[in-house]
Short mmCIF file of C-alpha atoms in Angstrom, two decimals:
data_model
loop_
_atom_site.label_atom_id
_atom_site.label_comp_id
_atom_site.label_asym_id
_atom_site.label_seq_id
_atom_site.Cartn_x
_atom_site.Cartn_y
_atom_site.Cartn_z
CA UNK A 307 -34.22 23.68 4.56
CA UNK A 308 -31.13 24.35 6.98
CA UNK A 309 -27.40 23.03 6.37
CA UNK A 310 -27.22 19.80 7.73
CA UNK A 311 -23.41 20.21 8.32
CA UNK A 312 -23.26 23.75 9.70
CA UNK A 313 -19.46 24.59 10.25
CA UNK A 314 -20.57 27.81 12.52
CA UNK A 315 -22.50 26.34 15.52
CA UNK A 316 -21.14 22.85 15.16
CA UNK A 317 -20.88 20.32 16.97
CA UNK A 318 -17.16 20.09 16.96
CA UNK A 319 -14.42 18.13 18.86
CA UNK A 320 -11.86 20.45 19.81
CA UNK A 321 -9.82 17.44 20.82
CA UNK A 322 -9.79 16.70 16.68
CA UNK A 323 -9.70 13.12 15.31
CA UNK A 324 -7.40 10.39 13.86
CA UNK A 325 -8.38 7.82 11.24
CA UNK A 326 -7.07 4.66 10.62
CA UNK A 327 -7.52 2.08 7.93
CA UNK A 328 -9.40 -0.56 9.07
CA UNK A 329 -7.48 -4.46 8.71
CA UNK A 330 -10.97 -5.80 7.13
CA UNK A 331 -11.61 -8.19 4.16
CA UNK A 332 -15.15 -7.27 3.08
CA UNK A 333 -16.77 -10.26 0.68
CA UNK A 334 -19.43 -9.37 -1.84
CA UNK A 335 -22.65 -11.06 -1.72
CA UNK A 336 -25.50 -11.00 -3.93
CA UNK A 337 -28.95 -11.76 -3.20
CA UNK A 338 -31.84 -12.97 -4.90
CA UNK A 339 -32.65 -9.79 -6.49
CA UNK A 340 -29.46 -10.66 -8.55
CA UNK A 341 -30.68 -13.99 -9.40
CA UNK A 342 -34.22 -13.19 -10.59
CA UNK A 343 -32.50 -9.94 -12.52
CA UNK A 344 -30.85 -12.34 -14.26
CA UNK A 345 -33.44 -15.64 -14.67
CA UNK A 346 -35.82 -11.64 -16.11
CA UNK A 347 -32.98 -10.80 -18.43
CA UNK A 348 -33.22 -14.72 -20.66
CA UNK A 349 -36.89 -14.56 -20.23
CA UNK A 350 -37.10 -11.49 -22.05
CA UNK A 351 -35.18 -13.12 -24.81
CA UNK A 352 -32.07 -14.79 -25.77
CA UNK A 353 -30.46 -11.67 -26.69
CA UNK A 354 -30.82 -10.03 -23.77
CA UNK A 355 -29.48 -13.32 -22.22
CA UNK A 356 -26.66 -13.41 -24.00
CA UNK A 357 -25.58 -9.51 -24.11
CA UNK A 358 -25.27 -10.12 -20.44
CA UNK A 359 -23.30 -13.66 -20.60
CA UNK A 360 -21.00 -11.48 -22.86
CA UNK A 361 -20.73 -8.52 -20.24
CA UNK A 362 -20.68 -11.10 -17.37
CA UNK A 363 -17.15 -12.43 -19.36
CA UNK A 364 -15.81 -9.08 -19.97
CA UNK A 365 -16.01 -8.05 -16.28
CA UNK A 366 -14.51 -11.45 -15.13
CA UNK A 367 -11.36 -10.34 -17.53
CA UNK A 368 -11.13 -6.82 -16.55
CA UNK A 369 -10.96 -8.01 -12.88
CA UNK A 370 -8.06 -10.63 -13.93
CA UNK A 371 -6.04 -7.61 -15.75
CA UNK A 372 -6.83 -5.39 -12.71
CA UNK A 373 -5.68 -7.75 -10.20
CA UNK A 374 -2.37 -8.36 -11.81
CA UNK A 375 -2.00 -4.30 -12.08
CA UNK A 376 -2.69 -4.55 -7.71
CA UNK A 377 0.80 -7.17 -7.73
CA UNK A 378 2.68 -5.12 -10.23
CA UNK A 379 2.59 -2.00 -8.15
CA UNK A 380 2.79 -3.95 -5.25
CA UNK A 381 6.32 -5.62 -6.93
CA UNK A 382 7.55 -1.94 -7.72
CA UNK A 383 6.99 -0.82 -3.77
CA UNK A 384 8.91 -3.88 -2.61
CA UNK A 385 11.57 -3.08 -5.36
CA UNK A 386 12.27 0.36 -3.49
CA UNK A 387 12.50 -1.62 -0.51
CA UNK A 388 14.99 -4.06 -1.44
CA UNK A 389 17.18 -1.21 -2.31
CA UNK A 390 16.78 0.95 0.56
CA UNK A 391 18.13 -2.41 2.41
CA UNK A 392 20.74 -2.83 0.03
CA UNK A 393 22.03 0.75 0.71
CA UNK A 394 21.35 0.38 4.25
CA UNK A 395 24.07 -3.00 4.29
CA UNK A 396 26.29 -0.53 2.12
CA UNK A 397 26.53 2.56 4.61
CA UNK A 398 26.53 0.15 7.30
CA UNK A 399 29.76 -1.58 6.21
CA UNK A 400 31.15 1.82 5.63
CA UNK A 401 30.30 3.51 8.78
CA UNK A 402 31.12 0.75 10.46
CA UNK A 403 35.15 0.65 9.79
CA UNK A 404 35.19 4.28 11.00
CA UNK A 405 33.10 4.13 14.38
CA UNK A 406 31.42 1.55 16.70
CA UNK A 407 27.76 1.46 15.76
CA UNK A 408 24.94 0.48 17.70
CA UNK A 409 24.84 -3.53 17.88
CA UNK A 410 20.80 -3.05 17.43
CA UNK A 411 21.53 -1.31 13.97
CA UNK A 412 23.58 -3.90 12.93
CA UNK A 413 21.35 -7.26 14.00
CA UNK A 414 18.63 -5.16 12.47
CA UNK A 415 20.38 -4.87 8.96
CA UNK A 416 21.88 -8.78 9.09
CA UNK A 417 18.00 -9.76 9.69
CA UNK A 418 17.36 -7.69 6.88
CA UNK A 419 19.52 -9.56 4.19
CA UNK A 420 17.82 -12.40 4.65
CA UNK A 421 14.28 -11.48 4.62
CA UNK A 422 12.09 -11.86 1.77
CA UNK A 423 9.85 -9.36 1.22
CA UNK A 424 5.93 -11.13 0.22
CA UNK A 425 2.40 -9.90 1.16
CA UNK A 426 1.89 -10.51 4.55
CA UNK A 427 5.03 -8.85 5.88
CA UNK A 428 5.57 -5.95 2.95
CA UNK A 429 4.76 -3.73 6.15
CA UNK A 430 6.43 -5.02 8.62
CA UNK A 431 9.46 -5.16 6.50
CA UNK A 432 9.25 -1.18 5.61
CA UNK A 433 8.44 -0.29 9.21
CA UNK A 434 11.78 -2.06 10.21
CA UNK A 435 13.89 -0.24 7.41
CA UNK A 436 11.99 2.93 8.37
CA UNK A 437 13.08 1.99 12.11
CA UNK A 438 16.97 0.78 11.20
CA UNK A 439 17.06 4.29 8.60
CA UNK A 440 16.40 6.25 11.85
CA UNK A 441 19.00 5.23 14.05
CA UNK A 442 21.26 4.82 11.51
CA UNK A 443 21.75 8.17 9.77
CA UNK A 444 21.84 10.52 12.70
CA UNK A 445 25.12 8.42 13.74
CA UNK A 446 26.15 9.92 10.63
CA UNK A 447 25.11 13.44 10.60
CA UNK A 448 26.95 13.25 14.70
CA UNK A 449 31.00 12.30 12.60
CA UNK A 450 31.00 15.17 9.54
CA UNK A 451 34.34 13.22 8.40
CA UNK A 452 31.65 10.76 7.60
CA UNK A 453 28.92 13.16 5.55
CA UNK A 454 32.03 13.62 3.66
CA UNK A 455 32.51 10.07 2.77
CA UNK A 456 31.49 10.59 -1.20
CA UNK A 457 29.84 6.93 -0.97
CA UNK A 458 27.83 7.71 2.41
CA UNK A 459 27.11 10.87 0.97
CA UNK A 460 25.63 9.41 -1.83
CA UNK A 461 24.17 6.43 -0.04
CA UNK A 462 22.25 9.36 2.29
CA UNK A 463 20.81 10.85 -0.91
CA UNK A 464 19.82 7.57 -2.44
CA UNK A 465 18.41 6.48 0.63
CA UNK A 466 16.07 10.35 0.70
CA UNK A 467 15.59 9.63 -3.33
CA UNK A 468 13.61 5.68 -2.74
CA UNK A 469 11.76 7.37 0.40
CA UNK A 470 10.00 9.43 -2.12
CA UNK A 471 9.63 6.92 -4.63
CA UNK A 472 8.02 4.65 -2.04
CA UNK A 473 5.72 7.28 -1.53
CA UNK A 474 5.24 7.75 -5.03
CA UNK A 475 4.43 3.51 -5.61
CA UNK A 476 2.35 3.38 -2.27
CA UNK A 477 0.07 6.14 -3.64
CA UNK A 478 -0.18 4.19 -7.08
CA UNK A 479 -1.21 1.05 -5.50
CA UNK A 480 -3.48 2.68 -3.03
CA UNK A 481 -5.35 4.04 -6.22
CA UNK A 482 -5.80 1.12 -7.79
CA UNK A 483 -6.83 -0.74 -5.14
CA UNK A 484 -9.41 1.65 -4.91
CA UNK A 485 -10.45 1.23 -8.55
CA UNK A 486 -10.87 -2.79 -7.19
CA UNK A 487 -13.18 -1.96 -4.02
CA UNK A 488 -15.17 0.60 -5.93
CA UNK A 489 -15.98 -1.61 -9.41
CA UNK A 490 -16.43 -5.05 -7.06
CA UNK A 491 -19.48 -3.44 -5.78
CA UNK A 492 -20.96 -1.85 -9.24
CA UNK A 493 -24.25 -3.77 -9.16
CA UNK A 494 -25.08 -5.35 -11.72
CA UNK A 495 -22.45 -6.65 -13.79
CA UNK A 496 -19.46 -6.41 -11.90
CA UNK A 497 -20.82 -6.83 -8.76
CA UNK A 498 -22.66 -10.38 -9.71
CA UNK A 499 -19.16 -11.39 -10.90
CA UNK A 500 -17.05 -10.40 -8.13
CA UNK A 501 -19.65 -12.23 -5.97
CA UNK A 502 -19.53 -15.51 -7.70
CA UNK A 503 -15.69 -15.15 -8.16
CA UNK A 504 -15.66 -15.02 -4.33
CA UNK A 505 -13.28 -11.34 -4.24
CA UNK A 506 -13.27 -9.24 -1.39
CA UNK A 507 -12.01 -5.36 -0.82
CA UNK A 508 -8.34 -5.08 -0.84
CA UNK A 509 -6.49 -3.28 2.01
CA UNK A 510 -4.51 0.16 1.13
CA UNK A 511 -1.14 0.90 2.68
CA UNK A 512 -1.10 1.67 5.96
CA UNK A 513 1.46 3.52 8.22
CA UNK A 514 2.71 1.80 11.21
CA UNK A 515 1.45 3.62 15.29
CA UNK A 516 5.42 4.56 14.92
CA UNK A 517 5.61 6.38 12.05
CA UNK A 518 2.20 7.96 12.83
CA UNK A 519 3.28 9.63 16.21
CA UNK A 520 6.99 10.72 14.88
CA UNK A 521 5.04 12.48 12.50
CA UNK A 522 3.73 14.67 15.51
CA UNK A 523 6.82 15.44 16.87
CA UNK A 524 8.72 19.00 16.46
CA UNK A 525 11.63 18.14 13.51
CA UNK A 526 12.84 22.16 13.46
#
């Protein structure tokens, strides 16, 4: 039998290809297949019966302990964000008593101090810091007297520092919502659960159109 993927004769799209993560809430459902599997398990026997009910209970709890694991690593990226804005109104009142900054950067940061970071904006807010971070710091790099600012300097090295960490988190919370859309469809147990329960997949990070194309451009 021939390769079905031949990388030698193709096809192939010289133009290459992007991905993106699709914004899409799949729900579980379980049909009757499910049902009589289980109405087959109790007629075989109560202890059949019951060694599911038991494994039925066990995968509601794992999915309660897994969920909370999804909002703790979620918490710890939107802790690294909180301080990237904090350091962002720090070098911002610094810079800002030794040259005239752009009045965008600073609306940008005083929206910032009051914005709470939740679920449904977690994005929007690190785009914006991503955005502000930008503009920001090459003001700096363009007055060395500033670089040379010990608390800008360090501000500028904190500020590389959470970038990574953010990273870091966004990678760790990717993976376990993974874990959730893989086990929510593991048929029987966890699958009949997660059905009943009502869960659907859970949506991974995803980088903003921005952050995607300045990741084309030439930086050296």
């Amino acid at each position: 039998m021939a390769n079905q993927l031949d990388e030698i004769t193709g096809p192939v799209n010289g133009q290459g290809r992007d991905v993106n993560v699709i914004e899409r809430q799949l729900p579980v459902k379980t049909g009757a297949g499910s049902v009589i599997f289980e109405i087959a398990l109790w007629l075989l026997g109560i202890l059949p019966g019951l060694i599911f009910l038991f494994k039925k209970i066990k995968a509601k709890n794992y999915f309660q302990q897994l969920e909370q694991k999804i909002q703790a690593d979620a918490s710890q990226i939107d802790n690294y964000l909180e301080q990237r804005v904090q350091i962002l109104q720090n070098v911002v009142g610094l810079v800002n008593r030794a040259v005239e900054l752009d009045k965008d950067v600073m609306t940008s940061v005083a929206a910032l101090r009051g914005g709470k970071i939740a679920e449904g904006n977690r994005n929007d807010i690190s785009n914006q810091i991503d955005t502000i971070s930008g503009r920001l710091f090459p003001q700096v790099e363009a007055y060395p007297e500033l670089k040379a600012h010990n608390a800008i300097a360090d501000a500028m090295q904190q500020n590389s520092y959470l970038q990574r960490e953010i990273t870091a988190a966004r990678a760790v919370y990717n993976d376990t919502v993974a874990q959730w859309n893989s086990d929510i469809f593991n048929w029987p147990t966890k699958m009949i659960v997660a059905s009943r329960q009502g869960y659907t997949t859970r949506i991974p990070f995803t980088a903003s159109a921005a952050v995607k194309e300045r990741a084309r451009e030439t930086f050296f």
